[in-house]
Amino acid sequence: QVQLVESGGGSVQAGGSLRLSCAASGITFSLYDMGWYRQAPGKERELVASFSRGVSTNYADSVKGRFTISADNAKKTLYLQMNTLRPEDTAVYYCHAASRPTWVREYWGQGTQVTVSS
């Protein structure tokens, strides 16, 4: 059974930092493309950052220079370090895993709430 369990969300003031974690089980972690998505109220889910083929990273323009995605294959855990948070970063953040190379299998975590107050 595949599980992606996020943690680390919470409430923080603008300018603060949070670190999200996503613990994966039931998959061969190193064979999956991993990513973080977010969904704000009334908006569509959007990609925040992705970690592909265990090497390359991609970020949404809105978070470049502030967020860093990383992974620990031994712990099967994905991270998202979020610095200089802004109120517009408020959303539910989801961990995503997709099997390489064709993403024929995809999994989502349950989400963790991040709230940034001004």
XYZ file of N, CA and C in Angstrom:
354
model
N 0.840 -1.184 0.000
C 0.000 0.000 0.000
C 0.880 1.240 0.000
N 0.636 2.128 -0.944
C 1.432 3.338 -1.064
C 0.866 4.417 -0.144
N 1.769 5.057 0.583
C 1.377 6.178 1.426
C 2.368 7.305 1.287
N 1.853 8.511 1.177
C 2.651 9.726 1.230
C 2.090 10.544 2.387
N 2.890 10.761 3.402
C 2.406 11.429 4.600
C 3.173 12.731 4.790
N 2.454 13.837 4.638
C 3.067 15.152 4.803
C 3.034 15.595 6.259
N 3.979 16.413 6.613
C 4.008 17.032 7.940
C 4.780 18.340 7.834
N 4.665 19.155 8.867
C 5.437 20.390 8.934
C 4.659 21.644 8.610
N 3.413 21.505 8.219
C 2.620 22.691 7.958
C 2.288 23.419 9.250
N 1.706 24.610 9.103
C 1.326 25.379 10.279
C 1.065 26.817 9.919
N 1.028 27.642 10.938
C 0.780 29.068 10.765
C 2.052 29.835 11.079
N 2.325 30.817 10.263
C 3.541 31.600 10.438
C 3.288 33.008 9.930
N 4.022 33.950 10.438
C 3.900 35.322 9.960
C 4.723 35.502 8.680
N 4.342 36.495 7.919
C 5.069 36.807 6.689
C 6.544 37.026 7.004
N 7.382 36.469 6.132
C 8.820 36.528 6.345
C 9.384 35.329 7.064
N 8.512 34.512 7.625
C 8.955 33.343 8.374
C 9.267 32.163 7.473
N 9.601 31.048 8.131
C 9.996 29.838 7.409
C 9.254 28.626 7.944
N 9.091 27.659 7.072
C 8.569 26.352 7.432
C 9.292 25.303 6.602
N 9.354 24.088 7.123
C 9.923 22.982 6.376
C 8.907 21.858 6.325
N 8.464 21.539 5.147
C 7.533 20.436 4.954
C 8.303 19.147 4.697
N 7.754 18.054 5.178
C 8.312 16.730 4.933
C 7.232 15.834 4.352
N 7.651 14.910 3.518
C 6.741 13.912 2.948
C 7.412 12.552 3.053
N 6.900 11.728 3.933
C 7.454 10.393 4.130
C 6.715 9.407 3.225
N 7.457 8.723 2.371
C 6.861 7.798 1.411
C 7.057 6.358 1.860
N 6.062 5.557 1.613
C 6.169 4.119 1.862
C 5.416 3.388 0.769
N 5.850 2.158 0.498
C 5.180 1.354 -0.515
C 5.642 1.609 -1.933
N 6.643 2.468 -2.115
C 7.203 2.715 -3.438
C 8.720 2.637 -3.372
N 9.330 2.368 -4.534
C 10.782 2.468 -4.633
C 11.093 3.930 -4.897
N 11.416 4.618 -3.826
C 11.476 6.086 -3.835
C 12.345 6.626 -4.957
N 13.494 6.013 -5.179
C 14.446 6.542 -6.155
C 13.968 6.398 -7.594
N 12.904 5.627 -7.828
C 12.386 5.430 -9.178
C 11.207 6.339 -9.495
N 10.924 7.246 -8.586
C 9.778 8.134 -8.753
C 10.216 9.590 -8.886
N 9.520 10.321 -9.758
C 9.607 11.772 -9.746
C 8.726 12.272 -8.607
N 9.266 13.200 -7.853
C 8.552 13.686 -6.674
C 8.311 15.181 -6.790
N 7.262 15.642 -6.166
C 7.003 17.069 -6.232
C 6.076 17.551 -5.141
N 6.032 18.851 -5.007
C 5.096 19.525 -4.100
C 4.154 20.381 -4.931
N 2.889 20.269 -4.634
C 1.856 21.087 -5.253
C 1.116 21.819 -4.134
N 0.387 22.850 -4.503
C -0.432 23.547 -3.515
C -1.742 23.977 -4.138
N -2.716 24.130 -3.273
C -4.034 24.576 -3.712
C -4.582 25.568 -2.708
N -4.790 26.772 -3.164
C -5.386 27.812 -2.329
C -6.895 27.802 -2.538
N -7.654 28.323 -1.578
C -9.119 28.341 -1.714
C -9.548 29.028 -3.007
N -10.415 28.355 -3.751
C -10.936 28.929 -4.979
C -9.995 28.888 -6.160
N -8.841 28.260 -5.985
C -7.857 28.191 -7.071
C -7.555 26.741 -7.422
N -6.977 26.558 -8.602
C -6.589 25.225 -9.023
C -5.281 24.815 -8.354
N -5.089 23.511 -8.264
C -3.844 22.995 -7.718
C -2.714 23.350 -8.689
N -1.588 23.791 -8.140
C -0.469 24.199 -8.974
C 0.834 23.587 -8.474
N 1.743 23.385 -9.426
C 3.054 22.867 -9.068
C 3.853 23.931 -8.335
N 4.465 23.548 -7.242
C 5.353 24.432 -6.494
C 6.804 24.110 -6.835
N 7.170 22.839 -6.707
C 8.540 22.421 -6.972
C 8.547 20.929 -7.279
N 9.454 20.531 -8.146
C 9.548 19.119 -8.479
C 10.996 18.669 -8.489
N 11.163 17.375 -8.291
C 12.482 16.764 -8.188
C 12.452 15.553 -9.102
N 13.052 15.687 -10.272
C 12.891 14.679 -11.307
C 14.156 13.860 -11.521
N 13.971 12.578 -11.778
C 15.075 11.647 -12.078
C 16.140 11.706 -10.995
N 15.741 12.120 -9.823
C 16.663 12.165 -8.694
C 17.716 13.246 -8.787
N 17.612 14.104 -9.811
C 18.666 15.087 -10.031
C 18.120 16.485 -10.276
N 17.293 16.628 -11.284
C 16.900 17.971 -11.702
C 15.744 18.495 -10.875
N 15.736 19.787 -10.651
C 14.677 20.438 -9.893
C 14.019 21.506 -10.753
N 12.773 21.779 -10.433
C 12.006 22.797 -11.148
C 11.136 23.523 -10.128
N 11.029 24.831 -10.285
C 10.265 25.636 -9.333
C 9.288 26.539 -10.070
N 8.164 26.781 -9.435
C 7.264 27.815 -9.919
C 7.969 29.160 -9.783
N 7.703 30.048 -10.728
C 8.361 31.358 -10.689
C 8.106 32.082 -9.377
N 6.941 31.890 -8.814
C 6.555 32.620 -7.607
C 7.349 32.206 -6.374
N 8.017 31.052 -6.430
C 8.745 30.581 -5.246
C 10.251 30.497 -5.472
N 10.706 30.767 -6.688
C 12.137 30.687 -6.971
C 12.923 31.609 -6.053
N 14.002 31.071 -5.518
C 14.836 31.848 -4.612
C 14.367 31.833 -3.176
N 13.164 31.338 -2.923
C 12.630 31.288 -1.554
C 12.431 29.852 -1.072
N 12.054 28.967 -1.971
C 11.778 27.572 -1.609
C 12.866 26.660 -2.169
N 13.151 25.585 -1.441
C 14.117 24.598 -1.903
C 13.557 23.205 -1.692
N 13.545 22.414 -2.765
C 13.101 21.033 -2.677
C 14.323 20.130 -2.567
N 14.192 19.097 -1.746
C 15.285 18.142 -1.602
C 14.707 16.787 -1.221
N 15.545 15.787 -1.320
C 15.071 14.439 -1.011
C 16.175 13.638 -0.343
N 15.776 12.749 0.530
C 16.687 11.816 1.187
C 16.224 10.418 0.794
N 16.934 9.810 -0.168
C 16.504 8.500 -0.660
C 16.552 7.432 0.430
N 17.536 7.525 1.304
C 17.659 6.520 2.370
C 16.461 6.570 3.312
N 15.968 7.753 3.575
C 14.815 7.909 4.463
C 13.503 7.911 3.690
N 13.583 7.874 2.351
C 12.386 7.920 1.515
C 11.525 9.120 1.880
N 12.165 10.249 1.996
C 11.483 11.460 2.437
C 11.803 12.617 1.504
N 10.770 13.362 1.158
C 10.884 14.567 0.348
C 10.687 15.762 1.260
N 11.431 16.818 1.002
C 11.342 18.022 1.822
C 11.040 19.247 0.968
N 10.476 20.247 1.614
C 10.329 21.549 0.990
C 10.645 22.591 2.050
N 11.794 23.226 1.882
C 12.169 24.319 2.777
C 11.589 25.595 2.208
N 10.783 26.269 2.999
C 10.101 27.484 2.548
C 10.560 28.652 3.399
N 11.225 29.584 2.775
C 11.717 30.777 3.456
C 11.018 32.015 2.928
N 11.124 33.075 3.680
C 10.532 34.364 3.294
C 9.090 34.165 2.824
N 8.315 33.513 3.648
C 6.943 33.203 3.268
C 6.098 34.465 3.149
N 5.149 34.390 2.239
C 4.244 35.507 1.952
C 2.805 35.059 2.167
N 1.900 35.997 2.425
C 0.495 35.605 2.586
C -0.037 34.828 1.378
N 0.440 35.136 0.200
C -0.039 34.428 -0.995
C 0.479 32.990 -1.084
N 1.349 32.601 -0.192
C 1.775 31.203 -0.125
C 0.791 30.346 0.669
N -0.197 30.984 1.270
C -1.190 30.251 2.038
C -1.946 29.271 1.140
N -1.945 28.013 1.522
C -2.574 26.963 0.716
C -2.428 25.629 1.435
N -3.105 24.636 0.904
C -2.836 23.258 1.306
C -1.748 22.724 0.377
N -0.709 22.185 0.965
C 0.432 21.686 0.201
C 0.357 20.161 0.142
N 0.525 19.649 -1.073
C 0.402 18.218 -1.321
C 1.713 17.643 -1.854
N 2.042 16.483 -1.378
C 3.167 15.722 -1.901
C 2.668 14.841 -3.048
N 3.473 14.729 -4.093
C 3.088 13.963 -5.276
C 4.231 13.049 -5.684
N 3.885 11.831 -6.083
C 4.874 10.883 -6.585
C 4.375 10.288 -7.891
N 5.254 10.197 -8.876
C 4.870 9.653 -10.175
C 5.983 8.750 -10.679
N 5.582 7.564 -11.157
C 6.582 6.586 -11.590
C 7.220 7.034 -12.908
N 8.530 6.921 -12.952
C 9.243 7.246 -14.186
C 9.186 6.071 -15.140
N 9.253 6.290 -16.496
C 9.318 7.608 -17.113
C 7.974 8.178 -17.541
N 6.928 7.385 -17.483
C 5.665 7.817 -18.111
C 4.598 8.261 -17.111
N 4.929 8.253 -15.793
C 3.952 8.669 -14.781
C 2.691 7.802 -14.850
N 2.835 6.537 -15.183
C 1.654 5.674 -15.277
C 1.026 5.457 -13.899
N 1.838 5.555 -12.871
C 1.301 5.481 -11.504
C 1.583 6.812 -10.805
N 0.524 7.379 -10.227
C 0.632 8.630 -9.499
C -0.030 8.509 -8.145
N 0.575 9.164 -7.180
C 0.047 9.122 -5.813
C 0.113 10.522 -5.210
N -0.836 10.776 -4.317
C -0.913 12.057 -3.627
C -0.989 11.826 -2.122
N -0.396 12.765 -1.396
C -0.572 12.776 0.042
C -1.887 13.433 0.395
N -2.166 13.465 1.689
C -3.444 14.012 2.152
C -3.416 15.534 2.252
N -2.234 16.121 2.196
C -2.108 17.571 2.259
C -1.813 18.084 3.654
N -1.119 19.208 3.693
C -0.843 19.878 4.965
C -1.071 21.373 4.764
N -1.742 21.992 5.724
C -2.123 23.394 5.604
C -0.956 24.300 5.978
N -0.707 25.286 5.132
C 0.257 26.353 5.423
C -0.504 27.664 5.387
N -0.435 28.402 6.479
C -1.116 29.686 6.577
C -0.094 30.760 6.927
N -0.023 31.782 6.086
C 0.924 32.871 6.302
C 0.127 34.155 6.530
N 0.324 34.755 7.667
C -0.393 35.977 8.003
C 0.503 37.189 7.800
N -0.139 38.282 7.460
C 0.619 39.519 7.176
C 0.829 40.325 8.437
